[in-house]
Coordinates of C-alpha atoms and ligand atoms in Angstrom, one line a residue:
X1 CA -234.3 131.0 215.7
X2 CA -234.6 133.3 212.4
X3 CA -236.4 136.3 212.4
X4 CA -239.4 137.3 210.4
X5 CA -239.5 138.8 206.8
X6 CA -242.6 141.2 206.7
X7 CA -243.9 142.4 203.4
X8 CA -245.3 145.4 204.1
X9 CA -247.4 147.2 201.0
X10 CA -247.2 150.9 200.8
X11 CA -249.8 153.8 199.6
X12 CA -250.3 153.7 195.4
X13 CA -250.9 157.3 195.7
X14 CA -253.3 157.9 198.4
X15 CA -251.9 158.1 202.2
X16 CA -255.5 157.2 203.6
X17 CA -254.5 153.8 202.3
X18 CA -252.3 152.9 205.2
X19 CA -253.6 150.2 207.3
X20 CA -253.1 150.0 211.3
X21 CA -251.2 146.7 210.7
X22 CA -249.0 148.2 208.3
X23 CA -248.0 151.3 210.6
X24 CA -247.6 148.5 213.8
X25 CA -245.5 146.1 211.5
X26 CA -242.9 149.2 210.6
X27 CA -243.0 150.3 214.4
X28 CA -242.2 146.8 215.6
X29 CA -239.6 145.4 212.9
X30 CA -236.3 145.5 214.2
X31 CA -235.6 147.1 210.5
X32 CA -236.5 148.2 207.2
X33 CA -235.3 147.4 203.8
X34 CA -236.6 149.7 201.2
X35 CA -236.1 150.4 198.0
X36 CA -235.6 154.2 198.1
X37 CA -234.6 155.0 201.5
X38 CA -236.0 158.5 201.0
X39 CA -239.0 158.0 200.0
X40 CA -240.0 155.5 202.8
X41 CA -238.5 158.3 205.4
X42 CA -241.0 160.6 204.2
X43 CA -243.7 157.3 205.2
X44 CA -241.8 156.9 208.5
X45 CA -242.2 161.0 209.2
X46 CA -245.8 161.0 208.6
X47 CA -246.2 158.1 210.9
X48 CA -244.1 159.3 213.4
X49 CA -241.6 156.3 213.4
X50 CA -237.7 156.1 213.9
X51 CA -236.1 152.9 212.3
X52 CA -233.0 152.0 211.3
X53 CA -233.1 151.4 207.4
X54 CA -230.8 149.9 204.8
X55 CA -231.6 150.1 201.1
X56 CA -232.9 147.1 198.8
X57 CA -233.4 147.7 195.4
X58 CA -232.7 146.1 191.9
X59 CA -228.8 147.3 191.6
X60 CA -227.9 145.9 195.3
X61 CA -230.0 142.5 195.6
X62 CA -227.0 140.1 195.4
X63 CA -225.0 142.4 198.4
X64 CA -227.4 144.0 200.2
X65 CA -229.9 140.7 200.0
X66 CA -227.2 138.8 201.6
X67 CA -226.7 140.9 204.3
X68 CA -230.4 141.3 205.5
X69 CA -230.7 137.4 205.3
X70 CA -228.1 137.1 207.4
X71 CA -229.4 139.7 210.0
X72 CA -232.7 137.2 209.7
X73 CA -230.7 134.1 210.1
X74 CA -229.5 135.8 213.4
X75 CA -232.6 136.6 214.7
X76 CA -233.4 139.9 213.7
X77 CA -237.0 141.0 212.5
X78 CA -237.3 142.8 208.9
X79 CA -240.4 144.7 207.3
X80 CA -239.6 145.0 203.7
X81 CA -241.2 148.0 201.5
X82 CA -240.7 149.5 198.4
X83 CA -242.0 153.0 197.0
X84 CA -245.3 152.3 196.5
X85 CA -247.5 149.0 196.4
X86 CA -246.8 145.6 197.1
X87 CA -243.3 144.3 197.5
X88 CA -242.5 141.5 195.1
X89 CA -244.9 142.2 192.5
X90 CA -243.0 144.1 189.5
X91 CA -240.6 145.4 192.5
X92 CA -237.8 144.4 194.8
X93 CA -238.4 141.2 197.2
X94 CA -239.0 138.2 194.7
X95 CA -235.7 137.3 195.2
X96 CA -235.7 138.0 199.0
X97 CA -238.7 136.0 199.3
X98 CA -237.0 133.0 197.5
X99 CA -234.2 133.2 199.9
X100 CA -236.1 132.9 202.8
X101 CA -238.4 130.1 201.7
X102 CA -235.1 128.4 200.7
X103 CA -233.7 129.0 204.3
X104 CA -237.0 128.2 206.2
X105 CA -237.2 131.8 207.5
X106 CA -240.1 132.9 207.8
X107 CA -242.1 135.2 205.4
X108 CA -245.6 137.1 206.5
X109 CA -246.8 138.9 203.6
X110 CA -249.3 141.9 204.6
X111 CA -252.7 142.8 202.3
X112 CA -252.7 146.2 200.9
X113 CA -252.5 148.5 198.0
X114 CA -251.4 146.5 194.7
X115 CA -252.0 148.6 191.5
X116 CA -253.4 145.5 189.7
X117 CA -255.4 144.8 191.7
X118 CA -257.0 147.9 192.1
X119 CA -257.0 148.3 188.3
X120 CA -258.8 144.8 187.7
X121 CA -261.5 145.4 189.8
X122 CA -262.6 148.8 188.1
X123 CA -261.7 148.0 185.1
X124 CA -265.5 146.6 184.2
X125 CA -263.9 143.3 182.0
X126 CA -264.1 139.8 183.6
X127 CA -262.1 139.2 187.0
X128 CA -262.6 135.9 187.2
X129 CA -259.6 134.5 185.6
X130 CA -256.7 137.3 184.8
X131 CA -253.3 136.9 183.6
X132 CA -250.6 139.9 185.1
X133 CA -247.7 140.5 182.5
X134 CA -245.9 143.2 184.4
X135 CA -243.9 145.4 182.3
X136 CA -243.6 144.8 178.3
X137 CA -240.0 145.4 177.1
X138 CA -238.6 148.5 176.0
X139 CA -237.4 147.1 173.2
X140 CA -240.1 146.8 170.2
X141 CA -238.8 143.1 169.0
X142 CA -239.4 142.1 172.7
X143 CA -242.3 143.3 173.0
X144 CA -244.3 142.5 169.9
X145 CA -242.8 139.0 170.7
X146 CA -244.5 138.7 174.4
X147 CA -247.7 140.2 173.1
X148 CA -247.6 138.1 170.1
X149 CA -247.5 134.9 172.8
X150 CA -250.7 136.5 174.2
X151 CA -252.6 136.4 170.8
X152 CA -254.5 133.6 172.1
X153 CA -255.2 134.3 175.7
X154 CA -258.7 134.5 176.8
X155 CA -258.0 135.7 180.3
X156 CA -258.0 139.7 181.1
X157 CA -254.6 140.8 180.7
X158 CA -252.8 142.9 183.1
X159 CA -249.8 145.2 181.7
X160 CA -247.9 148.1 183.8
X161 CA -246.8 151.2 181.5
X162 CA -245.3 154.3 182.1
X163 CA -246.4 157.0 180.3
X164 CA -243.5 157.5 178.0
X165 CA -243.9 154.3 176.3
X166 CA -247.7 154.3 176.2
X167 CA -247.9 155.3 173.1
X168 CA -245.9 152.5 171.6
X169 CA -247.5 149.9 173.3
X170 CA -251.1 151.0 172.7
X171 CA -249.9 150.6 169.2
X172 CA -248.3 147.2 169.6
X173 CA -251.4 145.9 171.0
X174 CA -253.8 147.0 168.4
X175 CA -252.3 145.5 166.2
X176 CA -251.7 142.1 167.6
X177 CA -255.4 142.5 168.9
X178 CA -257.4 144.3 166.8
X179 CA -259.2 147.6 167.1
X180 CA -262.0 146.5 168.1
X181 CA -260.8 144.7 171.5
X182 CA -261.8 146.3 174.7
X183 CA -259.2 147.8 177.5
X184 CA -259.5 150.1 180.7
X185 CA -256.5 152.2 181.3
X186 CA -256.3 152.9 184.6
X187 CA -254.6 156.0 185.4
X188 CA -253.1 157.9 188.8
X189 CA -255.6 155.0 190.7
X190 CA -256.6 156.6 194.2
X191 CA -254.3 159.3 193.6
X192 CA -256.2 163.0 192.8
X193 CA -256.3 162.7 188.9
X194 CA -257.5 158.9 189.0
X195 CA -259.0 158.0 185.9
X196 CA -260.9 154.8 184.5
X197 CA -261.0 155.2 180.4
X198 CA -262.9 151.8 179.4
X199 CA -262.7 152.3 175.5
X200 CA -260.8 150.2 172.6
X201 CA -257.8 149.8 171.8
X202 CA -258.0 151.9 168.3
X203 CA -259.8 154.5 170.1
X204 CA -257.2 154.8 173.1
X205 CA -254.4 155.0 170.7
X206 CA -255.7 157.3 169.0
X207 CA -256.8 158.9 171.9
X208 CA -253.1 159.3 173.3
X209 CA -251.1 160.0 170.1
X210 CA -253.4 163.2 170.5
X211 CA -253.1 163.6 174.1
X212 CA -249.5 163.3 175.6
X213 CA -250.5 160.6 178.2
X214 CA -249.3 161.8 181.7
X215 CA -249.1 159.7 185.2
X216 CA -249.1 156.0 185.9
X217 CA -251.0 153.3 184.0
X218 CA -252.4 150.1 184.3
X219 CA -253.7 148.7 181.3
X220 CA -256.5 145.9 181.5
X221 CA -257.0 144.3 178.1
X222 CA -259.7 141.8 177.5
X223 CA -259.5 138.7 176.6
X224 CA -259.8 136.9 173.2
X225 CA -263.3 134.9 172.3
X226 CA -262.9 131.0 172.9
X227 CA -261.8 129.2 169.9
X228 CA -265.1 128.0 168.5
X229 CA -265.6 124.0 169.3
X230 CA -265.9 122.5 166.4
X231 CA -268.7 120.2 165.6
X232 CA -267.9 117.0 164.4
X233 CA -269.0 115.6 161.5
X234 CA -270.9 112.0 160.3
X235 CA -268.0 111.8 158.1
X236 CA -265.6 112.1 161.4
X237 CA -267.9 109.7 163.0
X238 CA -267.8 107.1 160.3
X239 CA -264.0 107.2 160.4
X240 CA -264.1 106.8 164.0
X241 CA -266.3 103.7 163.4
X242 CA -264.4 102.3 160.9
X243 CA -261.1 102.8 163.3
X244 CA -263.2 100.6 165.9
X245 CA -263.8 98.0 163.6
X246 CA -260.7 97.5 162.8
X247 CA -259.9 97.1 166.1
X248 CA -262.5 94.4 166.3
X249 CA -265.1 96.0 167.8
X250 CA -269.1 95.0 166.3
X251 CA -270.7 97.6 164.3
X252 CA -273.3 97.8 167.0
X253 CA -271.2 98.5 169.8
X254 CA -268.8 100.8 167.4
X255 CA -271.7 103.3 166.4
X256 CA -272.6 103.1 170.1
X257 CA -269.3 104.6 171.2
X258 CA -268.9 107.1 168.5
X259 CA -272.2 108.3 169.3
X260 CA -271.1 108.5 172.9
X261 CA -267.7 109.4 172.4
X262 CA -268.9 112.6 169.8
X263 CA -272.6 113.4 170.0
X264 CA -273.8 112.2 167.0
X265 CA -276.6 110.2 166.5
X266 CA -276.5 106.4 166.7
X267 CA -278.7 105.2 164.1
X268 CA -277.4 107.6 161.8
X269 CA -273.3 106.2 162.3
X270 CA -275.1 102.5 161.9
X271 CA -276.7 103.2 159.1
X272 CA -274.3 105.2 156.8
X273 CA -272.0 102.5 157.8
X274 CA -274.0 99.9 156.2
X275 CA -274.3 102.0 153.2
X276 CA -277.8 103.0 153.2
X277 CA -278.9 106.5 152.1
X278 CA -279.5 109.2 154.8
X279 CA -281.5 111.8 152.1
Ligands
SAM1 N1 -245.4 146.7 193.4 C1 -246.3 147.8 192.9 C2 -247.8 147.3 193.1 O1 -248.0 146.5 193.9 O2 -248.6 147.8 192.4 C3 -246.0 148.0 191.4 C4 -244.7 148.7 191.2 S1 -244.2 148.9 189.6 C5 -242.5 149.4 189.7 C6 -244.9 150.5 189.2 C7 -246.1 150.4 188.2 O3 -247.3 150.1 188.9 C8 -246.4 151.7 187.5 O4 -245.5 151.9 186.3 C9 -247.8 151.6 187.1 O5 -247.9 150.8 185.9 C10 -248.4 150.8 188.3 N2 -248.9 151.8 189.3 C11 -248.4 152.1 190.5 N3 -249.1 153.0 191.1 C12 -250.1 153.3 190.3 C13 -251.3 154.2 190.3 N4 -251.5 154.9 191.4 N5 -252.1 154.2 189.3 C14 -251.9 153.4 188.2 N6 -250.9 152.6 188.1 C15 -250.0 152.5 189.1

């Protein structure tokens, strides 16, 4: 029987944030993959935990994936972590994950710290529906063309940034949306310096080509407004009748349905149809 592959999230910042099921899953795996050795050994030291650990990160995913699924496949137990946050989301593991759920080994993901989530719920824009872009590219024809995909969304929208491109892409997005469109940038979240700026985005990038931005961000954008429905017309409606009646339909029963069909007024559509003189 295969062993388990446990996703085990990781402090954003703020040691407080491990959970008793986190430090029991590390104790009991029969190893760790992580994506800097050394910075889960200083995790391990302040929980008091020995493990034997191999390294899983984005240069060593084809070798060093392989080998852990097989140590699953033979039965062994893995806890999976990367330096801070949730495995799997902008980190190592997708891939991982994939294997597994390719090779019916089984795959327990733990709850715990996830920058964007974190960010999205103090960010003070609408949670309710929220689309997570991860990183933009560094690359400025990239980028502009991923936001320029966006230019329509009218979900929240999640980006990661580090602060050395911050700059650029506060840029990027005021221009594809506006000024005047609303983001929280959430900065060093449960960490010391945490801050929440809810501004614009011509104010923030103002703000920062003024101030050197410093720390980790995660930028909520808000959404576009909903295309406007439009209203149809009589003259839609009379087109619609005419369409009907060329497909046999009565005139009674075709103003009936194009009343139904676009909210306008029944008698009206009848009328105008029989040329009479609405004014
Ligand atoms: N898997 C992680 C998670 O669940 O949040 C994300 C890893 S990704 C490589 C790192 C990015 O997450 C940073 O560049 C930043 O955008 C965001 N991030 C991580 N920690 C943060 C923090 N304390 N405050 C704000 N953003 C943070």
């Amino acid at each position: 029987m295969p062993g388990t592959l446990y996703l085990v999230p990781t402090p954003i910042g703020n040691l407080g944030d491990i959970s008793a099921r986190m430090a029991d899953t590390l104790a009991q795996a029969d190893f760790i993959a992580a994506e800097d050795t050394r910075v889960t050994l200083k995790l391990l030291n302040h929980l008091g935990l020995k493990k034997p650990m191999v390294s899983y990160y984005r240069h060593n995913t084809g070798e060093h994936g392989a080998a852990v699924l097989n140590r699953l496949l033979a039965g062994e137990s893995c806890a999976l972590v990367t330096d801070a946050g949730t495995p799997a989301i902008s980190d190592p593991g997708e891939e991982l994950v994939r294997q597994c759920a390719q090779q019916n080994i089984p795959v327990v993901s733990i709850p715990g710290p996830c920058a964007l989530i974190t960010a999205l719920a103090a960010s003070g824009l609408p949670t309710g529906r929220f689309t997570f872009e991860g990183f933009l590219a560094m690359n400025r024809k990239n980028r502009r063309a991923h936001l320029k995909e966006l230019r329509g969304e009218t979900r929240t929208m999640l980006f990661y940034e580090a602060p050395h491109k911050l700059c650029a892409t506060l840029a990027d997005l005021r221009e594809v949306f506006g000024p005047d469109r609303r983001v929280a940038l959430c900065r060093e979240l449960t960490k010391l310096h945490e801050e929440v700026r809810r501004t614009t985005l011509g104010e923030a990038a103002d703000w920062y080509a003024a101030n050197p931005p410093k720390g980790e961000f995660v930028l909520v954008v808000e959404g576009g407004a909903p295309a406007a429905e439009e209203t149809p017309t009589l003259e839609a409606g009379l087109a619609r009748v005419a369409a009907l009646r060329a497909e046999g339909c009565s005139l009674r029963d075709a103003a009936r349905q194009t009343a139904a069909e676009l909210g306008l007024p029944r008698k009206a559509l009848y009328d105008l149809a029989l040329g009479k003189d609405l004014s």
